[in-house]
mmCIF file of C-alpha atoms and ligand atoms in Angstrom:
data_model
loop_
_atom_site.group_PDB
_atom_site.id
_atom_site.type_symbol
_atom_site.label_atom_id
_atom_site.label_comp_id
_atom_site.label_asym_id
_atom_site.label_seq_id
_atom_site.Cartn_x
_atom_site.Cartn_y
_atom_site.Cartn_z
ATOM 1 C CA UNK A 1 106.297 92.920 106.574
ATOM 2 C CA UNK A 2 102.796 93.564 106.238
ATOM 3 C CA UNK A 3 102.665 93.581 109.639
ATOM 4 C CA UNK A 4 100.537 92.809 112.379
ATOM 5 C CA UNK A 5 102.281 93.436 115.596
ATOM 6 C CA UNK A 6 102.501 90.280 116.571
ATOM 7 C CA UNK A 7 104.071 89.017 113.187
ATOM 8 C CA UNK A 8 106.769 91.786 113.165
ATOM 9 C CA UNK A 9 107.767 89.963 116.838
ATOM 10 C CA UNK A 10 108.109 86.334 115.167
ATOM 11 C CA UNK A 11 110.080 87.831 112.531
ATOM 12 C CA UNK A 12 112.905 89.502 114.677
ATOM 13 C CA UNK A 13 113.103 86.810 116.428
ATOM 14 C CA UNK A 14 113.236 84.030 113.495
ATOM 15 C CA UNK A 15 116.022 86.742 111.990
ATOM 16 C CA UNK A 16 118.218 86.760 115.074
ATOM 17 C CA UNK A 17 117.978 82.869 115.757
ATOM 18 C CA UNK A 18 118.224 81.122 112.499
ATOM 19 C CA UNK A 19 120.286 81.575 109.086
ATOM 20 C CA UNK A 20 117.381 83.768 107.106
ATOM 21 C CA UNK A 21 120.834 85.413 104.596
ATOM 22 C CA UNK A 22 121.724 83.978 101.056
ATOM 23 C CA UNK A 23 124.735 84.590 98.478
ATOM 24 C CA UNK A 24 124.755 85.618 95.348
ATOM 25 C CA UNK A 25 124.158 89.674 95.176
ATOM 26 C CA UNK A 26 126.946 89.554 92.498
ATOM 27 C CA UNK A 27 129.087 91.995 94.060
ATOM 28 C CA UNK A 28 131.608 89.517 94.058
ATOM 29 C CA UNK A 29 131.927 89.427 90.365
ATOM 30 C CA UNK A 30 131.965 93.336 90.180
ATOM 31 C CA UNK A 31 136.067 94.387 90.184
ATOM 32 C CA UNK A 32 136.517 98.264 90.749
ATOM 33 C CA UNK A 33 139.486 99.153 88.247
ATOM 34 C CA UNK A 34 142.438 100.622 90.782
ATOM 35 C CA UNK A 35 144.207 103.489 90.319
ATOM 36 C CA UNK A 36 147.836 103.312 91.400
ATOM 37 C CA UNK A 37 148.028 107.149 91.145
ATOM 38 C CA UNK A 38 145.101 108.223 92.935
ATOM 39 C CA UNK A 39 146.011 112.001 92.897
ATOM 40 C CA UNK A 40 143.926 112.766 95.536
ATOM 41 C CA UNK A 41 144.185 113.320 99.692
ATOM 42 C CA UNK A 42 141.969 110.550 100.849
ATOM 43 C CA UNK A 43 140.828 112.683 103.885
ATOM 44 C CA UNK A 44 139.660 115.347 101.364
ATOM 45 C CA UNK A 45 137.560 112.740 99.758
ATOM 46 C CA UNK A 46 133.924 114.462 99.943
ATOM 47 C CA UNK A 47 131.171 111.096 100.070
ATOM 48 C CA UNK A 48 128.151 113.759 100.133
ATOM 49 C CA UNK A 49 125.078 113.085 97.955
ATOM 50 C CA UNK A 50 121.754 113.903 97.532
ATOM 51 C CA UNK A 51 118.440 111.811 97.903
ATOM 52 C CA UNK A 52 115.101 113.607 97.917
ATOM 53 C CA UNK A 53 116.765 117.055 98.463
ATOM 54 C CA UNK A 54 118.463 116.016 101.288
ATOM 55 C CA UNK A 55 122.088 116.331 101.676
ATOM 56 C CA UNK A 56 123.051 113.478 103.325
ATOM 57 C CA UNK A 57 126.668 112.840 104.829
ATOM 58 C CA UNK A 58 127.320 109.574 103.169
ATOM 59 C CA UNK A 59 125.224 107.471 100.627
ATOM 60 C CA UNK A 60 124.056 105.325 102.713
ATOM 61 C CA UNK A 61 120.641 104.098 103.765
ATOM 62 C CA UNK A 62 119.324 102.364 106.895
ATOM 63 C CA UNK A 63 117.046 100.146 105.120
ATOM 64 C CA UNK A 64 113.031 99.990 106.495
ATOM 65 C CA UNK A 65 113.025 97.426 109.090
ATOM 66 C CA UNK A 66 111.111 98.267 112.313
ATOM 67 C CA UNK A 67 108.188 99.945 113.995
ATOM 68 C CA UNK A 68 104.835 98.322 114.834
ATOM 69 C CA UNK A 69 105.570 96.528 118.214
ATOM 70 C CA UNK A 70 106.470 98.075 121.277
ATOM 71 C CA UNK A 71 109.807 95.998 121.662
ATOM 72 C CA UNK A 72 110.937 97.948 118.527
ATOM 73 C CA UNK A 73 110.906 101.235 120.040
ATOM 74 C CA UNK A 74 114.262 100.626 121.353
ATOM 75 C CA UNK A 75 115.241 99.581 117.648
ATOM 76 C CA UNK A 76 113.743 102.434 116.285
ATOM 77 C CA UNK A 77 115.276 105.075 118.465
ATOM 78 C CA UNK A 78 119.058 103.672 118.073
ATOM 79 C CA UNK A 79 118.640 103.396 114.280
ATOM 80 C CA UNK A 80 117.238 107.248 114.391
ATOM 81 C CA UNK A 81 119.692 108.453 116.726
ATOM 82 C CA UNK A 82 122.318 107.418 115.044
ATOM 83 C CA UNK A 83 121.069 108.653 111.449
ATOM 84 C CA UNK A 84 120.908 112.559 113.374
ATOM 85 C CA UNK A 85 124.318 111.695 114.762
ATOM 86 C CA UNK A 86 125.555 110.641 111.410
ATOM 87 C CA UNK A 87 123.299 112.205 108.260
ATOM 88 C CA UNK A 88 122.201 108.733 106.851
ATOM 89 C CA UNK A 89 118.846 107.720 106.070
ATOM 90 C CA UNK A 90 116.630 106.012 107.671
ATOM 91 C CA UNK A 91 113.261 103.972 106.644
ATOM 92 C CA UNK A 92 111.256 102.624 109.412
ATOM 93 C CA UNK A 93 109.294 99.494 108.697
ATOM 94 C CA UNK A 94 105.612 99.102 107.605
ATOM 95 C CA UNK A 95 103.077 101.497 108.861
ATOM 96 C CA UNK A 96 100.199 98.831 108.405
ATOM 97 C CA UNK A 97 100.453 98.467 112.471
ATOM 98 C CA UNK A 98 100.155 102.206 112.783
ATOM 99 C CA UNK A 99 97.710 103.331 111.063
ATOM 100 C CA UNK A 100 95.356 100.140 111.597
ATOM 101 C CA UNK A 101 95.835 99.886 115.554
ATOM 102 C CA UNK A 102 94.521 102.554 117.907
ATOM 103 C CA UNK A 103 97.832 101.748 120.614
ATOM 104 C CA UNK A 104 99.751 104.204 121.661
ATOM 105 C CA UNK A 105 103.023 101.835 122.675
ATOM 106 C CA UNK A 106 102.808 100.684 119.013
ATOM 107 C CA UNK A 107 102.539 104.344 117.684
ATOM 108 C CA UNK A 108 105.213 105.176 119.808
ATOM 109 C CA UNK A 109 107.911 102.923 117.570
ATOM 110 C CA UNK A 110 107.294 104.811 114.703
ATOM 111 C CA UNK A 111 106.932 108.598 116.771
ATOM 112 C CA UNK A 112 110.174 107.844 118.382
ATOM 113 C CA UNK A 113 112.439 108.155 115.099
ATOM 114 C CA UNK A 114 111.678 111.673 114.673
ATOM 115 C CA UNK A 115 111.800 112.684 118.190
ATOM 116 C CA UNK A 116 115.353 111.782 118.018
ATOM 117 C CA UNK A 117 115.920 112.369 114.457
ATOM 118 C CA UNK A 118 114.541 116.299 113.567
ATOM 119 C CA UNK A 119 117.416 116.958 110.856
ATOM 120 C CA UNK A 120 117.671 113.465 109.030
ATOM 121 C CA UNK A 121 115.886 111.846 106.055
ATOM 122 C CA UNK A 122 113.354 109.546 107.276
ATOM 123 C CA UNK A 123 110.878 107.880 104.955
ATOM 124 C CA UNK A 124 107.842 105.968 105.894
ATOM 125 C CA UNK A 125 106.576 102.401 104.858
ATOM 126 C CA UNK A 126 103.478 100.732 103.447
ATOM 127 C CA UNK A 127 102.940 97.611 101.528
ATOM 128 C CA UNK A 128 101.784 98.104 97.652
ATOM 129 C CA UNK A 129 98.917 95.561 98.641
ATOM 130 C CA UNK A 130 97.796 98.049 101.276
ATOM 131 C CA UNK A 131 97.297 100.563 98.568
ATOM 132 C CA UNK A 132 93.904 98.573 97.662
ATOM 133 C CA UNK A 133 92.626 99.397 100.606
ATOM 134 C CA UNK A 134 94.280 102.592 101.471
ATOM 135 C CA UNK A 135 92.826 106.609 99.980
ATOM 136 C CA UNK A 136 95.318 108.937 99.671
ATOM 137 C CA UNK A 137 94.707 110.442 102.849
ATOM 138 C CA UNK A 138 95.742 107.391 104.439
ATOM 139 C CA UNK A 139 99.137 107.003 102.887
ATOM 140 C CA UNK A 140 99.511 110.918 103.962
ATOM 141 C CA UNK A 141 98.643 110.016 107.891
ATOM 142 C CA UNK A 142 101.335 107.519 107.874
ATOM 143 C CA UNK A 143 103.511 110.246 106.338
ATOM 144 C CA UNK A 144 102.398 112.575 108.773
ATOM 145 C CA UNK A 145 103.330 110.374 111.817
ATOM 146 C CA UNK A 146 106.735 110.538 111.138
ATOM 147 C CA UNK A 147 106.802 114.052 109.557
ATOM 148 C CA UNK A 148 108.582 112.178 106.554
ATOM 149 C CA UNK A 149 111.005 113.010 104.127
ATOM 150 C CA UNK A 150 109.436 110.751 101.683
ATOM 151 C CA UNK A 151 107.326 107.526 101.791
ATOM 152 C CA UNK A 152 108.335 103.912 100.418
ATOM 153 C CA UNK A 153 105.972 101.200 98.730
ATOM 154 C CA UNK A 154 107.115 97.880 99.491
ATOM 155 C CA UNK A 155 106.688 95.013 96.936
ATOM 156 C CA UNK A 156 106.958 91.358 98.649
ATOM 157 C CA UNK A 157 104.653 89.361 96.762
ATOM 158 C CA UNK A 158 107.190 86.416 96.947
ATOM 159 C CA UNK A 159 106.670 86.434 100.598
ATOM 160 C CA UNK A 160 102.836 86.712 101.046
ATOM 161 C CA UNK A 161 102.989 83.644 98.292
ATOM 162 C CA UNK A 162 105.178 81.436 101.341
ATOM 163 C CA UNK A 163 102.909 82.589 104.382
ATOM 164 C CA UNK A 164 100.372 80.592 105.470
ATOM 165 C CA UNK A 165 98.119 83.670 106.074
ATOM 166 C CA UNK A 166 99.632 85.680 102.880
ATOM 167 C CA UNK A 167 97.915 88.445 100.561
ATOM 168 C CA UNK A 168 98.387 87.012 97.120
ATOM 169 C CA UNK A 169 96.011 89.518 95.007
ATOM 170 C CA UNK A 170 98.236 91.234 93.721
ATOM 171 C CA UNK A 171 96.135 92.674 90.606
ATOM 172 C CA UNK A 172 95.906 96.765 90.186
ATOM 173 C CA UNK A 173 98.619 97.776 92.338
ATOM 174 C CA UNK A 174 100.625 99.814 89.697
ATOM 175 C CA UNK A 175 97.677 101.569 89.037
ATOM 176 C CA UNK A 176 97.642 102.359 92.904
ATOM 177 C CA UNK A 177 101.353 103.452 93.269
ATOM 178 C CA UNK A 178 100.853 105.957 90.060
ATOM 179 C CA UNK A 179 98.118 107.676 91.609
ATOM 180 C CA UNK A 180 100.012 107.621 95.270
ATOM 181 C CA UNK A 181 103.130 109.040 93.633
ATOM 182 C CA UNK A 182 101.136 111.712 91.678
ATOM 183 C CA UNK A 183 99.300 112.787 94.681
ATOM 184 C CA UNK A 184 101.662 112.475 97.935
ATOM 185 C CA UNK A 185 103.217 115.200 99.286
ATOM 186 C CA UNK A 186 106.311 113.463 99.401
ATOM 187 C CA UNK A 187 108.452 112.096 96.796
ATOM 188 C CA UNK A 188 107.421 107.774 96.717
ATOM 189 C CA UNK A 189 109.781 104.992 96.421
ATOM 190 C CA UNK A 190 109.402 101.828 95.479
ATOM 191 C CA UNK A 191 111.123 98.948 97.045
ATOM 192 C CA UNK A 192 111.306 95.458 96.522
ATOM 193 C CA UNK A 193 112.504 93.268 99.947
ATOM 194 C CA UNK A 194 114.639 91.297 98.435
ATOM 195 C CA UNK A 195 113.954 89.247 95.572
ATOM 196 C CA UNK A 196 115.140 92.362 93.154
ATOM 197 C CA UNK A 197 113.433 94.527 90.395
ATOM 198 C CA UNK A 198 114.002 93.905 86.580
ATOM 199 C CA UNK A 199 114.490 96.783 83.998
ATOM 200 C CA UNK A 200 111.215 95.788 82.184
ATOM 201 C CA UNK A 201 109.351 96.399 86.228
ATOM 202 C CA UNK A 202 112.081 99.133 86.551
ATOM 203 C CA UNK A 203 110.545 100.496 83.539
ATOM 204 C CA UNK A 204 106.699 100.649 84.337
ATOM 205 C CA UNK A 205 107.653 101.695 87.487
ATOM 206 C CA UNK A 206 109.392 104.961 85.947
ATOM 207 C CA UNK A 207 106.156 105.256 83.781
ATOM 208 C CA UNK A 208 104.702 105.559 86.625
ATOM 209 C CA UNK A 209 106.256 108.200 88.188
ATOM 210 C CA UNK A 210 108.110 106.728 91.280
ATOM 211 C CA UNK A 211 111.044 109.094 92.655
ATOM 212 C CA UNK A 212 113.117 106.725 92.994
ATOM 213 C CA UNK A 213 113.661 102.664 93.070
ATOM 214 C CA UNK A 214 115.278 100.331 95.633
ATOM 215 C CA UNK A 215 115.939 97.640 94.434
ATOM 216 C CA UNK A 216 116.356 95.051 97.370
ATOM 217 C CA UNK A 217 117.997 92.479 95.429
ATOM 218 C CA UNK A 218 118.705 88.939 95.677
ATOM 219 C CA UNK A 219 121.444 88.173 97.952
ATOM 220 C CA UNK A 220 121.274 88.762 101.534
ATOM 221 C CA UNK A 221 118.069 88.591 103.761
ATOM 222 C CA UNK A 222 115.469 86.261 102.261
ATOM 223 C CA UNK A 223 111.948 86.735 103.512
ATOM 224 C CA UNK A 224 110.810 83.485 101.749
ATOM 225 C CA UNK A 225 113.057 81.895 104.127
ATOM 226 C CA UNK A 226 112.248 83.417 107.150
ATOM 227 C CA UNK A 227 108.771 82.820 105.951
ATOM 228 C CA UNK A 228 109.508 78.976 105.490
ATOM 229 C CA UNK A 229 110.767 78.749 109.577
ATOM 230 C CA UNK A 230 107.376 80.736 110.607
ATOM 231 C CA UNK A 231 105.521 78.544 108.266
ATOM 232 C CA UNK A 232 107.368 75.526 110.402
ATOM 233 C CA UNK A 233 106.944 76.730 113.302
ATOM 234 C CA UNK A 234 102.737 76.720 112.870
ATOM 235 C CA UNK A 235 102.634 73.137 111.328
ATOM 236 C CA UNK A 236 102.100 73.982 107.897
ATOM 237 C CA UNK A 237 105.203 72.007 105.766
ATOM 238 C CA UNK A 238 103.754 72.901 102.646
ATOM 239 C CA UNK A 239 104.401 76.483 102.861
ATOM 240 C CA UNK A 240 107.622 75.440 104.749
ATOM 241 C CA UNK A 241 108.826 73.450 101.826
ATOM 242 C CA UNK A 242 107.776 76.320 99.068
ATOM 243 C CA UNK A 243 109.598 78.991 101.187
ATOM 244 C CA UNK A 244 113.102 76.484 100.889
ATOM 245 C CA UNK A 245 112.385 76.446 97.446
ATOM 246 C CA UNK A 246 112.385 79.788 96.600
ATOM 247 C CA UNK A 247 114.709 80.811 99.407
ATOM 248 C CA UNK A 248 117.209 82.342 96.805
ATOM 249 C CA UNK A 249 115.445 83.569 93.891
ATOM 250 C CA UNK A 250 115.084 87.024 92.166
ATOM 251 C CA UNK A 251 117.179 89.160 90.012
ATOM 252 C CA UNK A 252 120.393 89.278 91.533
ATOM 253 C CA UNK A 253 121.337 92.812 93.861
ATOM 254 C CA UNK A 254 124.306 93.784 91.333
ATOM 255 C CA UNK A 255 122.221 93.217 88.245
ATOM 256 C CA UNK A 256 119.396 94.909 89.029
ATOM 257 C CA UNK A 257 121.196 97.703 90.113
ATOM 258 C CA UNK A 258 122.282 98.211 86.378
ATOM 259 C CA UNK A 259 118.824 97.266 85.232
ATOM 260 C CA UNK A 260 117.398 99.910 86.801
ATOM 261 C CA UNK A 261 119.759 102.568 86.975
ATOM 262 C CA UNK A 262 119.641 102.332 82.683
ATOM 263 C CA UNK A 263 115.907 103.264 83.293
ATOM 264 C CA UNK A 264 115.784 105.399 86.240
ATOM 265 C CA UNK A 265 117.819 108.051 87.820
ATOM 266 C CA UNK A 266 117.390 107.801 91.408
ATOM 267 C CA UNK A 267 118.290 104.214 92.279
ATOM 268 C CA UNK A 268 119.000 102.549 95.794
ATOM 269 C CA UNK A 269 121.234 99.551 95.813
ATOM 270 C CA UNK A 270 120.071 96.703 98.433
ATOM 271 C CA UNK A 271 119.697 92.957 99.354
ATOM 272 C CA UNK A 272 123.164 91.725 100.624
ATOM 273 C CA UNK A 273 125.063 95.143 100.698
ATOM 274 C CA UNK A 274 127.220 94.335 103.831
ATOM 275 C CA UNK A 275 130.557 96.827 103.526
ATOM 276 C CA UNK A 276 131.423 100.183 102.148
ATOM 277 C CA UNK A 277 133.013 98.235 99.190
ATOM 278 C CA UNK A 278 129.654 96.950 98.381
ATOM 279 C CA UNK A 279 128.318 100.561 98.430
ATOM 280 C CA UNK A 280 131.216 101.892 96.149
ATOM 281 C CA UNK A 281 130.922 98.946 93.138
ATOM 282 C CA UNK A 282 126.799 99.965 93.476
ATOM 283 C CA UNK A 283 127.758 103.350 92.919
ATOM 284 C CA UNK A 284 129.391 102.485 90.199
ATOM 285 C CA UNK A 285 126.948 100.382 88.776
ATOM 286 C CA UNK A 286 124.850 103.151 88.716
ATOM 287 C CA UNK A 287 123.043 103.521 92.079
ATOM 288 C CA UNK A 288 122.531 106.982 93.688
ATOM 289 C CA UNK A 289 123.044 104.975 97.405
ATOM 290 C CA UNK A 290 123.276 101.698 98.750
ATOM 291 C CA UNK A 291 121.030 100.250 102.005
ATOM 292 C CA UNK A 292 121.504 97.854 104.535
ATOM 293 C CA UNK A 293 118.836 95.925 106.694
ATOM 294 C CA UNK A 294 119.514 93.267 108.439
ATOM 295 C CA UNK A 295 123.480 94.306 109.507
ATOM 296 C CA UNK A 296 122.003 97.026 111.377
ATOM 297 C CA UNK A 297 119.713 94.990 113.905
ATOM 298 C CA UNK A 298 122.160 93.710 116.345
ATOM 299 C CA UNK A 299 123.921 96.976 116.162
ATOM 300 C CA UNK A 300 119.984 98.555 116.973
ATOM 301 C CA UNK A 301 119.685 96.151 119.847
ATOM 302 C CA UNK A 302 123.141 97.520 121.493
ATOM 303 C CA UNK A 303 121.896 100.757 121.623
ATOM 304 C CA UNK A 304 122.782 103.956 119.584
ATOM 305 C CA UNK A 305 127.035 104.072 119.526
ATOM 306 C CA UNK A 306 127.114 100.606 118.230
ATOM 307 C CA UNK A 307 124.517 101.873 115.107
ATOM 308 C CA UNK A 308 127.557 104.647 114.824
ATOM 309 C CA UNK A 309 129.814 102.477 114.764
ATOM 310 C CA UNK A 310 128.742 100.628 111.752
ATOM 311 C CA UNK A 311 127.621 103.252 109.684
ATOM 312 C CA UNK A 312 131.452 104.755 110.541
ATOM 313 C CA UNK A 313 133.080 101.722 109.472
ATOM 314 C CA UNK A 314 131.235 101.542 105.951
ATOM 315 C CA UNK A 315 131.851 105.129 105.580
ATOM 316 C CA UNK A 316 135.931 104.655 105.916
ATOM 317 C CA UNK A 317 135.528 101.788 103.853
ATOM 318 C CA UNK A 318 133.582 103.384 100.938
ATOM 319 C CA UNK A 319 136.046 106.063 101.479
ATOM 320 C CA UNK A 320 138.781 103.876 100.768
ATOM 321 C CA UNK A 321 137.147 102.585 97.574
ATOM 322 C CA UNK A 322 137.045 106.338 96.485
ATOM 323 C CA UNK A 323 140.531 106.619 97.346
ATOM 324 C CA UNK A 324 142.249 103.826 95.181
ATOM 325 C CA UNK A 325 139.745 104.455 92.379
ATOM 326 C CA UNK A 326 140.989 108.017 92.506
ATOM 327 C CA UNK A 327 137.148 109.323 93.285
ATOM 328 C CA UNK A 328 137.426 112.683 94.879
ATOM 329 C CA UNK A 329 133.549 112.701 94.920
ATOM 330 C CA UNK A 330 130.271 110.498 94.713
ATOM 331 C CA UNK A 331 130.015 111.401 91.047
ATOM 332 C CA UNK A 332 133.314 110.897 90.313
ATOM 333 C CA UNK A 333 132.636 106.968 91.818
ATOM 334 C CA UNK A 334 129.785 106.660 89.244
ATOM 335 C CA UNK A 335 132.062 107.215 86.403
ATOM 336 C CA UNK A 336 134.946 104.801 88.111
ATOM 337 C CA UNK A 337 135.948 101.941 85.840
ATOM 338 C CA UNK A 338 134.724 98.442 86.467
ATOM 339 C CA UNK A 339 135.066 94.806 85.492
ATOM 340 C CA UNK A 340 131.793 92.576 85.683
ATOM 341 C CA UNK A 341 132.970 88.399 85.755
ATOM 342 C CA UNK A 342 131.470 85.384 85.832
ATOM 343 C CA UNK A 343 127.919 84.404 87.241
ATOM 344 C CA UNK A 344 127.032 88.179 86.941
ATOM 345 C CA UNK A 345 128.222 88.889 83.282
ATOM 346 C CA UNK A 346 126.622 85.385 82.144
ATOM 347 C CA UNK A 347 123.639 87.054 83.603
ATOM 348 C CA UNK A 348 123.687 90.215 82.161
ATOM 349 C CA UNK A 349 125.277 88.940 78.966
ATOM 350 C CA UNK A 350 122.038 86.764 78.705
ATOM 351 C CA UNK A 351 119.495 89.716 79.557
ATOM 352 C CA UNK A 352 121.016 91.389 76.955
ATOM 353 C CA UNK A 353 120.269 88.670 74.034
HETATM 354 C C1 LIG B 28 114.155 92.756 110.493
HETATM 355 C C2 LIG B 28 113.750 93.226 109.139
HETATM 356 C C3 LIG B 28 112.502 93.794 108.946
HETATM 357 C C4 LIG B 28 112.112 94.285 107.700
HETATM 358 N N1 LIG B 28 110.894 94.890 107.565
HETATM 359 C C5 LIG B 28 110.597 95.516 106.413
HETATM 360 C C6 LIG B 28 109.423 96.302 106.292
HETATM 361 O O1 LIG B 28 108.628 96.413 107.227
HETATM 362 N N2 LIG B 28 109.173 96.918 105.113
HETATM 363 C C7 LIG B 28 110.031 96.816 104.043
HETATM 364 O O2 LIG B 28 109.817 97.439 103.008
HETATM 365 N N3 LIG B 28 111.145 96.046 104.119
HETATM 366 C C8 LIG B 28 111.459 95.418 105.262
HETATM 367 N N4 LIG B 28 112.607 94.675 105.354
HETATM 368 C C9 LIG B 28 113.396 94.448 104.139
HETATM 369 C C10 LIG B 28 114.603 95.355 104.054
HETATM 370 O O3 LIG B 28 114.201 96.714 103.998
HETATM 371 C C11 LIG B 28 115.492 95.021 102.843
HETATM 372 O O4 LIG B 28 114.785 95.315 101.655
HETATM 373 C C12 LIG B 28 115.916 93.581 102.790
HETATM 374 O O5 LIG B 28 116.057 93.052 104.082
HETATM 375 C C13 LIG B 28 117.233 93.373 102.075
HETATM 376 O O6 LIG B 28 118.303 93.998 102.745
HETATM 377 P P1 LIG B 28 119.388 93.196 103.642
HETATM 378 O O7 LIG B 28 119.882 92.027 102.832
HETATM 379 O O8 LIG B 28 120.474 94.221 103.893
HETATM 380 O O9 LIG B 28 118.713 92.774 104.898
HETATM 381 C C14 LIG B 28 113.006 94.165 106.590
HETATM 382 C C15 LIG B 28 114.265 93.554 106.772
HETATM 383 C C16 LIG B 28 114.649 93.085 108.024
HETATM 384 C C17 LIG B 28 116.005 92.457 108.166
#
């Protein structure tokens, strides 16, 4: 994530080759209550929200993923395109390569999303590490080269731990994401990349000041993983064998949602979100939007219909959720009814001791 160019490359490629996905988000233990007599016409159903002052179509996000090679230009520009076509948002992925080297073709796969996107809500990308070492003015050039809507602060310290080559200094960065969200010109998220966010981090994160939280949790794309096969891949079976270890852990997707939505009010549900239903029980948990990463890349690599396509098919399947909960509207799904089982309420039943 942190990327150099050249690291972003291995990564696609270790994503689209080997099995880098876990289970366990806890969606599956989250039953929407269903109403028999929904009362409503589902084609009336209105899925509009609003993130960052942005009225966006549906609440859906296309999580930060790309930018930083020139291969990903193509990426870039199908995931934009289709976020104009549809009013989504869209993160690109880290700026580090950006800002850091003076190459056009790799400035060009960040450039390229607003280009094609003028009207949608793009945020930019930099690692909370990167903060150390980054002024103000920094963080506001990386906003600048994408004119963006806002500007997200990745947290991944599970996956520098597993790379060979990782950044595991991780001392003074809250300090440096309170002073970027008091001074940016745009409103700062926080992200994890998928090992989750707990209330208590939820909490001095919202001290902080942060806009808004994504959680990223546990459950879906696992970076120690794909970390453990680049690890292999270079010789070094330590690092392999600490990236199996921890290829599932963090605070699962579902429960941090509700962990952080009790302390924030502007939460984005991610990590293993992979259908509209997904989207609707986050929504209900609590979360202002829910994000997908990794379902979008072969999509990307089609080109910009087959993006469309996917963010269509989540939208009539959110839209169904609405329906038989009898949700005219995205704030009527966050008071829906719901039924927690299982793994997940052992969980939460436990956090709550
Ligand atoms: C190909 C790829 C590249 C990613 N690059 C970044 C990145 O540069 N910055 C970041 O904050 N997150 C990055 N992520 C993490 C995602 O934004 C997301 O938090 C995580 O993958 C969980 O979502 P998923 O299970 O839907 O993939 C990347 C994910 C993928 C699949």
């Amino acid at each position: 994530m942190p990327e150099t160019s050249d690291r972003k490359d291995d990564h696609i490629r270790i994503i689209e080759e080997e099995d880098v996905e876990t289970a366990g988000t806890g969606f599956a233990d989250v039953d929407l209550v269903h109403e028999a007599l929904p009362e409503i016409h589902r084609d009336e159903i209105d899925t509009t929200t609003t993130l960052f002052g942005h009225e966006l179509a549906a609440p859906i996000v296309i999580e930060s993923m790309t930018g930083g090679h020139a291969n990903t230009t193509k990426l870039n520009r199908a995931l934009a395109e289709a976020a104009q076509e549809t009013n989504v948002a869209m993160g690109v992925g880290s700026q580090r390569a950006g800002l850091e080297l003076d190459d056009e073709d790799v400035l060009e796969s960040y450039t390229v999303v607003r280009e094609v996107a003028p009207d949608a809500l793009l945020y930019g990308n930099v690692g909370a590490a990167q903060l150390l070492e980054y002024d103000v003015a920094d963080v506001e050039a990386a906003v600048e080269m994408i004119d963006a809507d806002a500007m997200a602060v990745h947290l991944n310290f599970l996956q520098e731990a597993v790379q060979p080559e990782g950044d595991v200094d991780a001392r003074g960065c809250l300090a440096e994401i309170e002073r970027v969200a008091s001074e940016l010109s745009v409103p700062v998220v926080v992200k994890e990349t998928g090992n989750g966010i707990s209330r208590a981090t939820a909490t001095r994160l919202t001290d902080a000041g942060v806009d808004a939280i994504d959680v990223a949790g546990q459950g879906g794309t696992t970076w120690s993983g794909i970390e453990s096969y680049r690890a292999a891949a270079v010789g070094a079976s330590r690092q392999e064998q600490v990236g199996q270890l921890f290829r599932a852990w963090g605070v699962p997707t579902a429960v941090s949602t509700i962990e952080s939505a009790t302390v924030h009010d502007c939460v984005i549900a991610s990590g293993g979100v992979r259908s509209g239903l997904d989207i609707a029980k986050a929504i209900a948990l609590g979360a202002r939007a829910g994000g997908l990463a990794k379902p979008f890349l072969a999509p990307a690599g089609q080109g910009t219909d087959a993006v469309v396509d996917l963010i269509e098919t989540l939208t009539l399947e959110l839209t169904t959720a609405m329906f038989v909960t009898g949700s005219a509207s995205i704030a009527e799904l966050q008071e829906t009814d719901y039924v927690v089982c299982g793994r997940t309420k052992e969980y939460l039943d436990e956090r709550s001791r």
